[in-house]
């Protein structure tokens, strides 16, 4: 049941709910006219404190194609955050102006914080280097359409696995489908965060390897998911300069890849996929960007209750949540270290001995 739900993390959706979104998105692709007025009178607020092309514009396009309206801002500098307003106060105010909020913010855990202050559903459009669940909807819809399944896939994920929020969300979602395995390809400095590996271990039976070599593994892959090195997240600019050209996919590197492998990329690309690769039939990244509109149309329609819901079951939480203990999170990129209001949410997962920050998911030591 998606009506009224926030989408902060890919695990907020059950696999049944994913299926419901994809079914509706595909119907919307085929029958655009049928849905062209269902959101009449509804407003989507797009609050983008960080740059975006695809996510913001596809959210806005999605709402306009459903017959609704949009308002918002595309950079922190044109909001009152520039005058020192807290995120909590901004959200309290803006949630009176719209019916649903899509927010991007540079701090990890900011989307969860926003959902606690908002009267209306909040969709995480990217919170720092943490999660990007609607990119995952886009990615899964693309995989389903191109390969016809979301199970029994060997997925190579290459580039900046440390800061790449699309990667974190994609792994969290695909690991829940049967038979999927991962080849995580990155420089050692940019390997996948511990909390994602812990998530895979918790799910159990998810095979993954970590490597620095794309060439050694490309022949085994059903999907190659390329990502850019995330310049804006580096504290040390020299380190970025050293790592920025770690992986560049060229036509000759594809020689040993399967004929039916697909190449995905959340975009924007910098130089990690050579332009000649665009002509290869395996390059699916521009279709991927287009499917994002339909994934987001379906998501908005279901969250706002504009279409009949098939009653898909919600995800059962395995978290023991504590809300009366102040968070002292040692992740400097966490929203709890950027704002001064009291943050009171930590949680413990069944089987773990330690608590995690309820905003950014990092272990509290
Ligand atoms: N994929 C993605 O999030 O792109 P934007 O940063 O352009 O929104």
mmCIF file of C-alpha atoms and ligand atoms in Angstrom:
data_model
loop_
_atom_site.group_PDB
_atom_site.id
_atom_site.type_symbol
_atom_site.label_atom_id
_atom_site.label_comp_id
_atom_site.label_asym_id
_atom_site.label_seq_id
_atom_site.Cartn_x
_atom_site.Cartn_y
_atom_site.Cartn_z
ATOM 1 C CA UNK A 1 0.000 0.000 0.000
ATOM 2 C CA UNK A 2 1.865 3.084 -1.209
ATOM 3 C CA UNK A 3 -0.699 5.804 -0.512
ATOM 4 C CA UNK A 4 0.696 8.419 1.874
ATOM 5 C CA UNK A 5 4.083 6.730 2.130
ATOM 6 C CA UNK A 6 7.491 8.439 2.271
ATOM 7 C CA UNK A 7 10.253 6.989 0.099
ATOM 8 C CA UNK A 8 13.561 7.608 1.862
ATOM 9 C CA UNK A 9 15.385 4.313 1.375
ATOM 10 C CA UNK A 10 14.928 1.543 -1.221
ATOM 11 C CA UNK A 11 13.967 -0.772 1.632
ATOM 12 C CA UNK A 12 10.901 1.342 2.346
ATOM 13 C CA UNK A 13 9.296 -0.563 -0.539
ATOM 14 C CA UNK A 14 8.462 -4.246 -0.557
ATOM 15 C CA UNK A 15 9.216 -6.256 -3.696
ATOM 16 C CA UNK A 16 5.456 -6.356 -4.306
ATOM 17 C CA UNK A 17 5.350 -2.577 -4.218
ATOM 18 C CA UNK A 18 8.246 -2.397 -6.706
ATOM 19 C CA UNK A 19 6.259 -4.671 -8.993
ATOM 20 C CA UNK A 20 3.186 -2.485 -8.633
ATOM 21 C CA UNK A 21 5.173 0.629 -9.577
ATOM 22 C CA UNK A 22 6.732 -1.052 -12.649
ATOM 23 C CA UNK A 23 3.366 -2.361 -13.858
ATOM 24 C CA UNK A 24 1.825 1.090 -13.605
ATOM 25 C CA UNK A 25 4.881 2.775 -15.166
ATOM 26 C CA UNK A 26 4.661 0.453 -18.182
ATOM 27 C CA UNK A 27 0.962 1.149 -18.559
ATOM 28 C CA UNK A 28 1.702 4.886 -18.375
ATOM 29 C CA UNK A 29 4.267 4.471 -21.162
ATOM 30 C CA UNK A 30 1.692 2.810 -23.398
ATOM 31 C CA UNK A 31 -1.326 4.949 -22.459
ATOM 32 C CA UNK A 32 -0.121 8.455 -21.662
ATOM 33 C CA UNK A 33 -3.503 10.082 -22.392
ATOM 34 C CA UNK A 34 -5.311 7.928 -19.820
ATOM 35 C CA UNK A 35 -3.273 9.472 -16.995
ATOM 36 C CA UNK A 36 -2.939 13.010 -18.280
ATOM 37 C CA UNK A 37 -5.317 14.648 -15.761
ATOM 38 C CA UNK A 38 -5.286 12.382 -12.737
ATOM 39 C CA UNK A 39 -3.195 14.813 -10.626
ATOM 40 C CA UNK A 40 -5.285 17.896 -11.421
ATOM 41 C CA UNK A 41 -5.231 20.251 -8.413
ATOM 42 C CA UNK A 42 -2.217 18.531 -6.800
ATOM 43 C CA UNK A 43 1.179 20.186 -6.357
ATOM 44 C CA UNK A 44 4.640 18.631 -6.267
ATOM 45 C CA UNK A 45 7.301 20.680 -4.439
ATOM 46 C CA UNK A 46 10.810 20.025 -5.768
ATOM 47 C CA UNK A 47 13.342 21.219 -3.192
ATOM 48 C CA UNK A 48 16.800 20.812 -4.665
ATOM 49 C CA UNK A 49 19.623 22.024 -2.420
ATOM 50 C CA UNK A 50 22.109 20.369 -4.822
ATOM 51 C CA UNK A 51 22.419 20.460 -8.629
ATOM 52 C CA UNK A 52 20.398 18.061 -10.781
ATOM 53 C CA UNK A 53 19.307 17.694 -14.382
ATOM 54 C CA UNK A 54 17.539 14.319 -14.629
ATOM 55 C CA UNK A 55 15.990 13.855 -11.215
ATOM 56 C CA UNK A 56 14.471 17.302 -10.808
ATOM 57 C CA UNK A 57 13.315 17.706 -14.388
ATOM 58 C CA UNK A 58 11.944 14.177 -14.640
ATOM 59 C CA UNK A 59 10.012 14.667 -11.387
ATOM 60 C CA UNK A 60 8.609 17.924 -12.733
ATOM 61 C CA UNK A 61 7.867 16.413 -16.131
ATOM 62 C CA UNK A 62 6.184 13.456 -14.422
ATOM 63 C CA UNK A 63 3.885 15.710 -12.377
ATOM 64 C CA UNK A 64 3.036 17.892 -15.377
ATOM 65 C CA UNK A 65 2.257 14.804 -17.472
ATOM 66 C CA UNK A 66 -0.149 13.686 -14.742
ATOM 67 C CA UNK A 67 -1.925 17.051 -14.966
ATOM 68 C CA UNK A 68 -0.600 18.426 -11.670
ATOM 69 C CA UNK A 69 1.446 21.532 -10.841
ATOM 70 C CA UNK A 70 4.993 22.044 -9.603
ATOM 71 C CA UNK A 71 6.849 24.593 -7.512
ATOM 72 C CA UNK A 72 10.276 24.649 -5.971
ATOM 73 C CA UNK A 73 13.876 25.728 -6.219
ATOM 74 C CA UNK A 74 16.915 24.241 -7.912
ATOM 75 C CA UNK A 75 19.735 25.434 -5.651
ATOM 76 C CA UNK A 76 20.202 26.202 -1.970
ATOM 77 C CA UNK A 77 21.298 29.743 -2.853
ATOM 78 C CA UNK A 78 17.804 30.650 -4.047
ATOM 79 C CA UNK A 79 16.115 29.351 -0.883
ATOM 80 C CA UNK A 80 16.204 30.760 2.634
ATOM 81 C CA UNK A 81 18.800 28.123 3.531
ATOM 82 C CA UNK A 82 21.198 30.794 2.236
ATOM 83 C CA UNK A 83 20.033 33.025 5.123
ATOM 84 C CA UNK A 84 20.599 30.280 7.673
ATOM 85 C CA UNK A 85 17.140 28.687 7.854
ATOM 86 C CA UNK A 86 17.211 25.116 9.158
ATOM 87 C CA UNK A 87 16.018 22.283 6.970
ATOM 88 C CA UNK A 88 13.357 21.400 9.529
ATOM 89 C CA UNK A 89 11.850 24.906 9.370
ATOM 90 C CA UNK A 90 11.970 24.980 5.554
ATOM 91 C CA UNK A 91 10.101 21.678 5.376
ATOM 92 C CA UNK A 92 7.467 22.701 7.948
ATOM 93 C CA UNK A 93 6.682 25.736 5.802
ATOM 94 C CA UNK A 94 6.875 24.149 2.360
ATOM 95 C CA UNK A 95 4.721 21.198 3.291
ATOM 96 C CA UNK A 96 1.842 23.687 3.534
ATOM 97 C CA UNK A 97 2.455 24.733 -0.097
ATOM 98 C CA UNK A 98 2.314 21.340 -1.799
ATOM 99 C CA UNK A 99 0.879 17.831 -1.578
ATOM 100 C CA UNK A 100 4.104 15.876 -2.022
ATOM 101 C CA UNK A 101 7.789 16.808 -1.746
ATOM 102 C CA UNK A 102 10.788 15.563 -3.739
ATOM 103 C CA UNK A 103 13.978 16.730 -2.038
ATOM 104 C CA UNK A 104 17.700 16.557 -2.800
ATOM 105 C CA UNK A 105 20.162 17.700 -0.158
ATOM 106 C CA UNK A 106 23.940 17.319 0.323
ATOM 107 C CA UNK A 107 23.692 15.864 3.836
ATOM 108 C CA UNK A 108 23.187 12.173 4.548
ATOM 109 C CA UNK A 109 19.968 11.512 6.439
ATOM 110 C CA UNK A 110 18.400 14.835 5.391
ATOM 111 C CA UNK A 111 15.501 13.114 3.622
ATOM 112 C CA UNK A 112 14.574 11.180 6.725
ATOM 113 C CA UNK A 113 14.730 14.403 8.732
ATOM 114 C CA UNK A 114 12.469 16.132 6.184
ATOM 115 C CA UNK A 115 9.932 13.305 6.400
ATOM 116 C CA UNK A 116 9.653 13.880 10.152
ATOM 117 C CA UNK A 117 8.835 17.574 9.697
ATOM 118 C CA UNK A 118 6.538 17.280 6.681
ATOM 119 C CA UNK A 119 2.763 16.981 6.751
ATOM 120 C CA UNK A 120 2.909 15.342 3.310
ATOM 121 C CA UNK A 121 4.896 12.477 1.788
ATOM 122 C CA UNK A 122 8.579 13.082 1.159
ATOM 123 C CA UNK A 123 10.526 11.397 -1.634
ATOM 124 C CA UNK A 124 14.295 11.251 -1.283
ATOM 125 C CA UNK A 125 15.779 12.563 -4.532
ATOM 126 C CA UNK A 126 19.330 12.015 -3.195
ATOM 127 C CA UNK A 127 20.715 12.684 0.303
ATOM 128 C CA UNK A 128 24.447 13.304 0.070
ATOM 129 C CA UNK A 129 26.441 10.144 -0.570
ATOM 130 C CA UNK A 130 23.773 8.023 1.120
ATOM 131 C CA UNK A 131 20.739 6.913 -0.941
ATOM 132 C CA UNK A 132 18.863 7.712 -4.158
ATOM 133 C CA UNK A 133 15.849 5.386 -4.218
ATOM 134 C CA UNK A 134 14.053 6.840 -7.246
ATOM 135 C CA UNK A 135 17.187 6.326 -9.361
ATOM 136 C CA UNK A 136 16.868 2.699 -8.264
ATOM 137 C CA UNK A 137 13.277 2.574 -9.509
ATOM 138 C CA UNK A 138 14.576 3.873 -12.831
ATOM 139 C CA UNK A 139 17.440 1.360 -12.881
ATOM 140 C CA UNK A 140 15.230 -1.626 -12.049
ATOM 141 C CA UNK A 141 12.595 -0.638 -14.592
ATOM 142 C CA UNK A 142 15.340 -0.411 -17.229
ATOM 143 C CA UNK A 143 16.768 -3.821 -16.312
ATOM 144 C CA UNK A 144 13.311 -5.377 -16.396
ATOM 145 C CA UNK A 145 12.557 -3.930 -19.822
ATOM 146 C CA UNK A 146 15.952 -4.727 -21.332
ATOM 147 C CA UNK A 147 16.624 -8.151 -19.798
ATOM 148 C CA UNK A 148 13.111 -9.272 -18.826
ATOM 149 C CA UNK A 149 14.038 -10.175 -15.254
ATOM 150 C CA UNK A 150 15.407 -8.850 -11.971
ATOM 151 C CA UNK A 151 16.706 -12.199 -10.721
ATOM 152 C CA UNK A 152 19.762 -14.395 -11.421
ATOM 153 C CA UNK A 153 21.888 -11.512 -12.653
ATOM 154 C CA UNK A 154 25.611 -10.875 -12.253
ATOM 155 C CA UNK A 155 25.951 -7.153 -11.788
ATOM 156 C CA UNK A 156 29.247 -5.302 -12.131
ATOM 157 C CA UNK A 157 29.263 -1.910 -10.437
ATOM 158 C CA UNK A 158 32.238 0.205 -11.365
ATOM 159 C CA UNK A 159 33.653 3.542 -10.221
ATOM 160 C CA UNK A 160 33.012 5.506 -7.058
ATOM 161 C CA UNK A 161 31.304 3.012 -4.775
ATOM 162 C CA UNK A 162 32.070 5.030 -1.651
ATOM 163 C CA UNK A 163 30.200 8.220 -2.460
ATOM 164 C CA UNK A 164 27.874 6.950 -5.228
ATOM 165 C CA UNK A 165 24.425 7.034 -3.652
ATOM 166 C CA UNK A 166 22.808 5.425 -6.707
ATOM 167 C CA UNK A 167 25.076 2.418 -6.175
ATOM 168 C CA UNK A 168 24.150 2.074 -2.502
ATOM 169 C CA UNK A 169 20.439 2.107 -3.292
ATOM 170 C CA UNK A 170 20.774 -0.207 -6.289
ATOM 171 C CA UNK A 171 22.676 -2.845 -4.313
ATOM 172 C CA UNK A 172 20.191 -2.662 -1.443
ATOM 173 C CA UNK A 173 17.325 -3.296 -3.843
ATOM 174 C CA UNK A 174 18.836 -5.893 -6.207
ATOM 175 C CA UNK A 175 20.242 -7.960 -3.333
ATOM 176 C CA UNK A 176 16.671 -8.771 -2.321
ATOM 177 C CA UNK A 177 15.927 -10.511 -5.618
ATOM 178 C CA UNK A 178 16.857 -14.169 -5.881
ATOM 179 C CA UNK A 179 20.122 -15.307 -7.393
ATOM 180 C CA UNK A 180 21.764 -11.918 -7.958
ATOM 181 C CA UNK A 181 25.493 -11.488 -7.376
ATOM 182 C CA UNK A 182 27.739 -8.439 -7.462
ATOM 183 C CA UNK A 183 31.207 -7.586 -8.728
ATOM 184 C CA UNK A 184 32.177 -4.331 -7.025
ATOM 185 C CA UNK A 185 34.900 -2.637 -9.039
ATOM 186 C CA UNK A 186 36.586 0.416 -7.551
ATOM 187 C CA UNK A 187 39.902 1.839 -6.419
ATOM 188 C CA UNK A 188 40.538 0.725 -2.824
ATOM 189 C CA UNK A 189 40.034 4.308 -1.606
ATOM 190 C CA UNK A 190 36.487 4.312 -3.028
ATOM 191 C CA UNK A 191 35.193 0.912 -2.044
ATOM 192 C CA UNK A 192 31.659 0.220 -0.891
ATOM 193 C CA UNK A 193 30.716 1.416 2.633
ATOM 194 C CA UNK A 194 30.685 -1.123 5.425
ATOM 195 C CA UNK A 195 26.969 -0.634 6.148
ATOM 196 C CA UNK A 196 26.089 -1.825 2.629
ATOM 197 C CA UNK A 197 28.284 -4.927 3.001
ATOM 198 C CA UNK A 198 26.660 -5.574 6.379
ATOM 199 C CA UNK A 199 23.270 -5.338 4.691
ATOM 200 C CA UNK A 200 24.336 -7.988 2.138
ATOM 201 C CA UNK A 201 25.609 -10.241 4.905
ATOM 202 C CA UNK A 202 22.321 -9.834 6.747
ATOM 203 C CA UNK A 203 20.274 -10.802 3.701
ATOM 204 C CA UNK A 204 22.518 -13.876 3.384
ATOM 205 C CA UNK A 205 23.312 -15.924 0.259
ATOM 206 C CA UNK A 206 24.304 -12.797 -1.668
ATOM 207 C CA UNK A 207 27.597 -13.473 -3.406
ATOM 208 C CA UNK A 208 29.824 -10.448 -3.948
ATOM 209 C CA UNK A 209 33.446 -9.801 -4.689
ATOM 210 C CA UNK A 210 35.474 -6.603 -4.458
ATOM 211 C CA UNK A 211 38.116 -5.939 -7.099
ATOM 212 C CA UNK A 212 40.037 -3.128 -8.760
ATOM 213 C CA UNK A 213 39.921 -4.715 -12.236
ATOM 214 C CA UNK A 214 37.077 -4.209 -14.698
ATOM 215 C CA UNK A 215 38.857 -6.119 -17.484
ATOM 216 C CA UNK A 216 39.177 -9.329 -15.432
ATOM 217 C CA UNK A 217 35.452 -9.582 -14.781
ATOM 218 C CA UNK A 218 33.650 -7.974 -17.715
ATOM 219 C CA UNK A 219 33.035 -11.289 -19.506
ATOM 220 C CA UNK A 220 30.907 -12.624 -16.617
ATOM 221 C CA UNK A 221 28.539 -9.700 -16.347
ATOM 222 C CA UNK A 222 24.865 -9.367 -17.306
ATOM 223 C CA UNK A 223 24.900 -5.704 -16.296
ATOM 224 C CA UNK A 224 27.747 -3.223 -16.153
ATOM 225 C CA UNK A 225 26.724 -0.219 -14.057
ATOM 226 C CA UNK A 226 29.273 2.574 -14.557
ATOM 227 C CA UNK A 227 29.445 5.585 -12.250
ATOM 228 C CA UNK A 228 31.421 8.795 -12.202
ATOM 229 C CA UNK A 229 33.941 9.655 -9.504
ATOM 230 C CA UNK A 230 31.947 12.105 -7.346
ATOM 231 C CA UNK A 231 34.182 15.181 -7.318
ATOM 232 C CA UNK A 232 31.866 17.195 -5.053
ATOM 233 C CA UNK A 233 32.149 14.703 -2.164
ATOM 234 C CA UNK A 234 35.961 14.688 -1.881
ATOM 235 C CA UNK A 235 37.439 16.573 1.079
ATOM 236 C CA UNK A 236 40.890 16.148 -0.505
ATOM 237 C CA UNK A 237 40.928 17.563 -4.062
ATOM 238 C CA UNK A 238 44.334 16.012 -4.785
ATOM 239 C CA UNK A 239 42.879 12.607 -4.077
ATOM 240 C CA UNK A 240 40.103 13.331 -6.591
ATOM 241 C CA UNK A 241 42.685 14.299 -9.220
ATOM 242 C CA UNK A 242 44.558 11.055 -8.584
ATOM 243 C CA UNK A 243 41.466 8.845 -8.839
ATOM 244 C CA UNK A 244 39.290 10.613 -11.397
ATOM 245 C CA UNK A 245 40.430 8.596 -14.407
ATOM 246 C CA UNK A 246 40.443 5.213 -12.660
ATOM 247 C CA UNK A 247 37.985 3.616 -15.125
ATOM 248 C CA UNK A 248 37.202 4.631 -18.672
ATOM 249 C CA UNK A 249 34.986 2.240 -20.601
ATOM 250 C CA UNK A 250 36.007 2.093 -24.253
ATOM 251 C CA UNK A 251 34.770 0.035 -27.193
ATOM 252 C CA UNK A 252 37.797 -2.288 -27.072
ATOM 253 C CA UNK A 253 37.168 -3.120 -23.403
ATOM 254 C CA UNK A 254 33.732 -4.423 -24.436
ATOM 255 C CA UNK A 255 35.226 -7.045 -26.746
ATOM 256 C CA UNK A 256 34.992 -9.809 -24.138
ATOM 257 C CA UNK A 257 31.614 -8.740 -22.722
ATOM 258 C CA UNK A 258 28.452 -10.774 -23.367
ATOM 259 C CA UNK A 259 26.469 -9.780 -26.457
ATOM 260 C CA UNK A 260 23.355 -9.250 -24.348
ATOM 261 C CA UNK A 261 25.040 -7.468 -21.425
ATOM 262 C CA UNK A 262 23.582 -4.021 -20.786
ATOM 263 C CA UNK A 263 25.582 -0.936 -19.828
ATOM 264 C CA UNK A 264 23.859 1.370 -17.377
ATOM 265 C CA UNK A 265 24.914 4.699 -15.875
ATOM 266 C CA UNK A 266 22.774 6.975 -13.688
ATOM 267 C CA UNK A 267 24.378 9.981 -15.453
ATOM 268 C CA UNK A 268 25.769 12.608 -15.535
ATOM 269 C CA UNK A 269 28.849 11.100 -17.186
ATOM 270 C CA UNK A 270 32.191 12.863 -17.066
ATOM 271 C CA UNK A 271 34.692 10.679 -18.953
ATOM 272 C CA UNK A 272 34.088 7.182 -17.586
ATOM 273 C CA UNK A 273 32.253 6.035 -20.718
ATOM 274 C CA UNK A 274 33.884 6.974 -23.999
ATOM 275 C CA UNK A 275 31.401 8.592 -26.428
ATOM 276 C CA UNK A 276 32.017 5.824 -29.014
ATOM 277 C CA UNK A 277 30.377 3.347 -26.623
ATOM 278 C CA UNK A 278 27.072 5.202 -27.095
ATOM 279 C CA UNK A 279 26.703 3.520 -30.499
ATOM 280 C CA UNK A 280 27.051 0.016 -29.044
ATOM 281 C CA UNK A 281 23.682 -1.772 -28.805
ATOM 282 C CA UNK A 282 24.470 -2.661 -25.187
ATOM 283 C CA UNK A 283 24.521 1.013 -24.135
ATOM 284 C CA UNK A 284 21.226 1.556 -22.321
ATOM 285 C CA UNK A 285 21.905 4.693 -20.271
ATOM 286 C CA UNK A 286 19.880 7.160 -22.291
ATOM 287 C CA UNK A 287 16.842 4.840 -22.314
ATOM 288 C CA UNK A 288 17.424 4.516 -18.570
ATOM 289 C CA UNK A 289 17.144 8.309 -18.142
ATOM 290 C CA UNK A 290 13.906 8.336 -20.151
ATOM 291 C CA UNK A 291 12.316 5.521 -18.112
ATOM 292 C CA UNK A 292 12.879 7.691 -15.047
ATOM 293 C CA UNK A 293 9.917 9.842 -16.033
ATOM 294 C CA UNK A 294 7.529 6.866 -16.043
ATOM 295 C CA UNK A 295 8.914 5.393 -12.828
ATOM 296 C CA UNK A 296 8.372 8.765 -11.135
ATOM 297 C CA UNK A 297 4.901 9.243 -12.662
ATOM 298 C CA UNK A 298 3.849 5.876 -11.251
ATOM 299 C CA UNK A 299 5.396 6.612 -7.861
ATOM 300 C CA UNK A 300 3.669 9.993 -7.537
ATOM 301 C CA UNK A 301 0.314 8.556 -8.650
ATOM 302 C CA UNK A 302 0.476 5.728 -6.122
ATOM 303 C CA UNK A 303 1.721 7.839 -3.202
ATOM 304 C CA UNK A 304 -0.978 10.439 -3.821
ATOM 305 C CA UNK A 305 -3.621 7.712 -4.184
ATOM 306 C CA UNK A 306 -4.577 8.849 -7.692
ATOM 307 C CA UNK A 307 -4.908 5.309 -9.039
ATOM 308 C CA UNK A 308 -6.305 2.181 -7.465
ATOM 309 C CA UNK A 309 -3.744 0.415 -5.348
ATOM 310 C CA UNK A 310 -3.497 -3.372 -5.607
ATOM 311 C CA UNK A 311 -2.848 -3.578 -1.875
ATOM 312 C CA UNK A 312 0.775 -4.711 -2.197
ATOM 313 C CA UNK A 313 2.239 -5.577 1.183
ATOM 314 C CA UNK A 314 4.604 -3.168 2.973
ATOM 315 C CA UNK A 315 8.112 -4.145 3.996
ATOM 316 C CA UNK A 316 8.279 -5.606 7.520
ATOM 317 C CA UNK A 317 10.910 -3.731 9.519
ATOM 318 C CA UNK A 318 13.594 -5.638 11.434
ATOM 319 C CA UNK A 319 14.619 -2.474 13.277
ATOM 320 C CA UNK A 320 14.276 -1.760 16.958
ATOM 321 C CA UNK A 321 13.914 2.017 16.908
ATOM 322 C CA UNK A 322 14.783 4.195 19.887
ATOM 323 C CA UNK A 323 13.494 7.738 19.646
ATOM 324 C CA UNK A 324 14.310 9.197 23.005
ATOM 325 C CA UNK A 325 18.067 9.144 22.913
ATOM 326 C CA UNK A 326 19.991 11.970 21.333
ATOM 327 C CA UNK A 327 22.094 11.011 18.343
ATOM 328 C CA UNK A 328 25.837 11.637 18.499
ATOM 329 C CA UNK A 329 26.755 10.525 15.013
ATOM 330 C CA UNK A 330 30.433 10.538 14.058
ATOM 331 C CA UNK A 331 29.732 10.773 10.317
ATOM 332 C CA UNK A 332 30.651 14.386 9.563
ATOM 333 C CA UNK A 333 28.452 14.320 6.452
ATOM 334 C CA UNK A 334 25.361 13.390 8.472
ATOM 335 C CA UNK A 335 22.546 15.942 8.767
ATOM 336 C CA UNK A 336 22.705 15.568 12.559
ATOM 337 C CA UNK A 337 26.076 17.336 12.482
ATOM 338 C CA UNK A 338 24.838 20.152 10.243
ATOM 339 C CA UNK A 339 21.824 21.370 12.200
ATOM 340 C CA UNK A 340 21.364 22.270 15.845
ATOM 341 C CA UNK A 341 17.905 20.876 16.634
ATOM 342 C CA UNK A 342 17.798 17.819 18.916
ATOM 343 C CA UNK A 343 18.032 14.606 16.881
ATOM 344 C CA UNK A 344 16.435 11.663 18.611
ATOM 345 C CA UNK A 345 16.467 8.494 16.616
ATOM 346 C CA UNK A 346 18.842 5.608 16.794
ATOM 347 C CA UNK A 347 18.085 2.005 15.953
ATOM 348 C CA UNK A 348 19.385 -1.490 16.315
ATOM 349 C CA UNK A 349 18.907 -4.265 13.786
ATOM 350 C CA UNK A 350 18.030 -7.782 14.919
ATOM 351 C CA UNK A 351 21.260 -9.684 15.435
ATOM 352 C CA UNK A 352 23.516 -6.602 15.696
ATOM 353 C CA UNK A 353 25.097 -5.610 18.988
ATOM 354 C CA UNK A 354 25.445 -1.894 18.253
ATOM 355 C CA UNK A 355 23.171 1.038 17.454
ATOM 356 C CA UNK A 356 22.989 2.924 14.194
ATOM 357 C CA UNK A 357 22.213 6.570 13.490
ATOM 358 C CA UNK A 358 18.568 6.798 12.494
ATOM 359 C CA UNK A 359 19.401 9.397 9.837
ATOM 360 C CA UNK A 360 22.485 8.165 7.949
ATOM 361 C CA UNK A 361 22.538 4.475 9.042
ATOM 362 C CA UNK A 362 26.189 4.558 10.114
ATOM 363 C CA UNK A 363 27.162 2.602 13.236
ATOM 364 C CA UNK A 364 27.313 4.706 16.393
ATOM 365 C CA UNK A 365 30.574 3.808 18.089
HETATM 366 N N1 LIG B 1 20.986 10.426 -11.989
HETATM 367 C C1 LIG B 1 20.867 11.599 -11.377
HETATM 368 O O1 LIG B 1 20.587 11.681 -10.175
HETATM 369 O O2 LIG B 1 21.091 12.680 -12.196
HETATM 370 P P1 LIG B 1 20.965 14.196 -11.764
HETATM 371 O O3 LIG B 1 22.043 14.475 -10.768
HETATM 372 O O4 LIG B 1 21.120 14.978 -13.041
HETATM 373 O O5 LIG B 1 19.612 14.382 -11.156
#
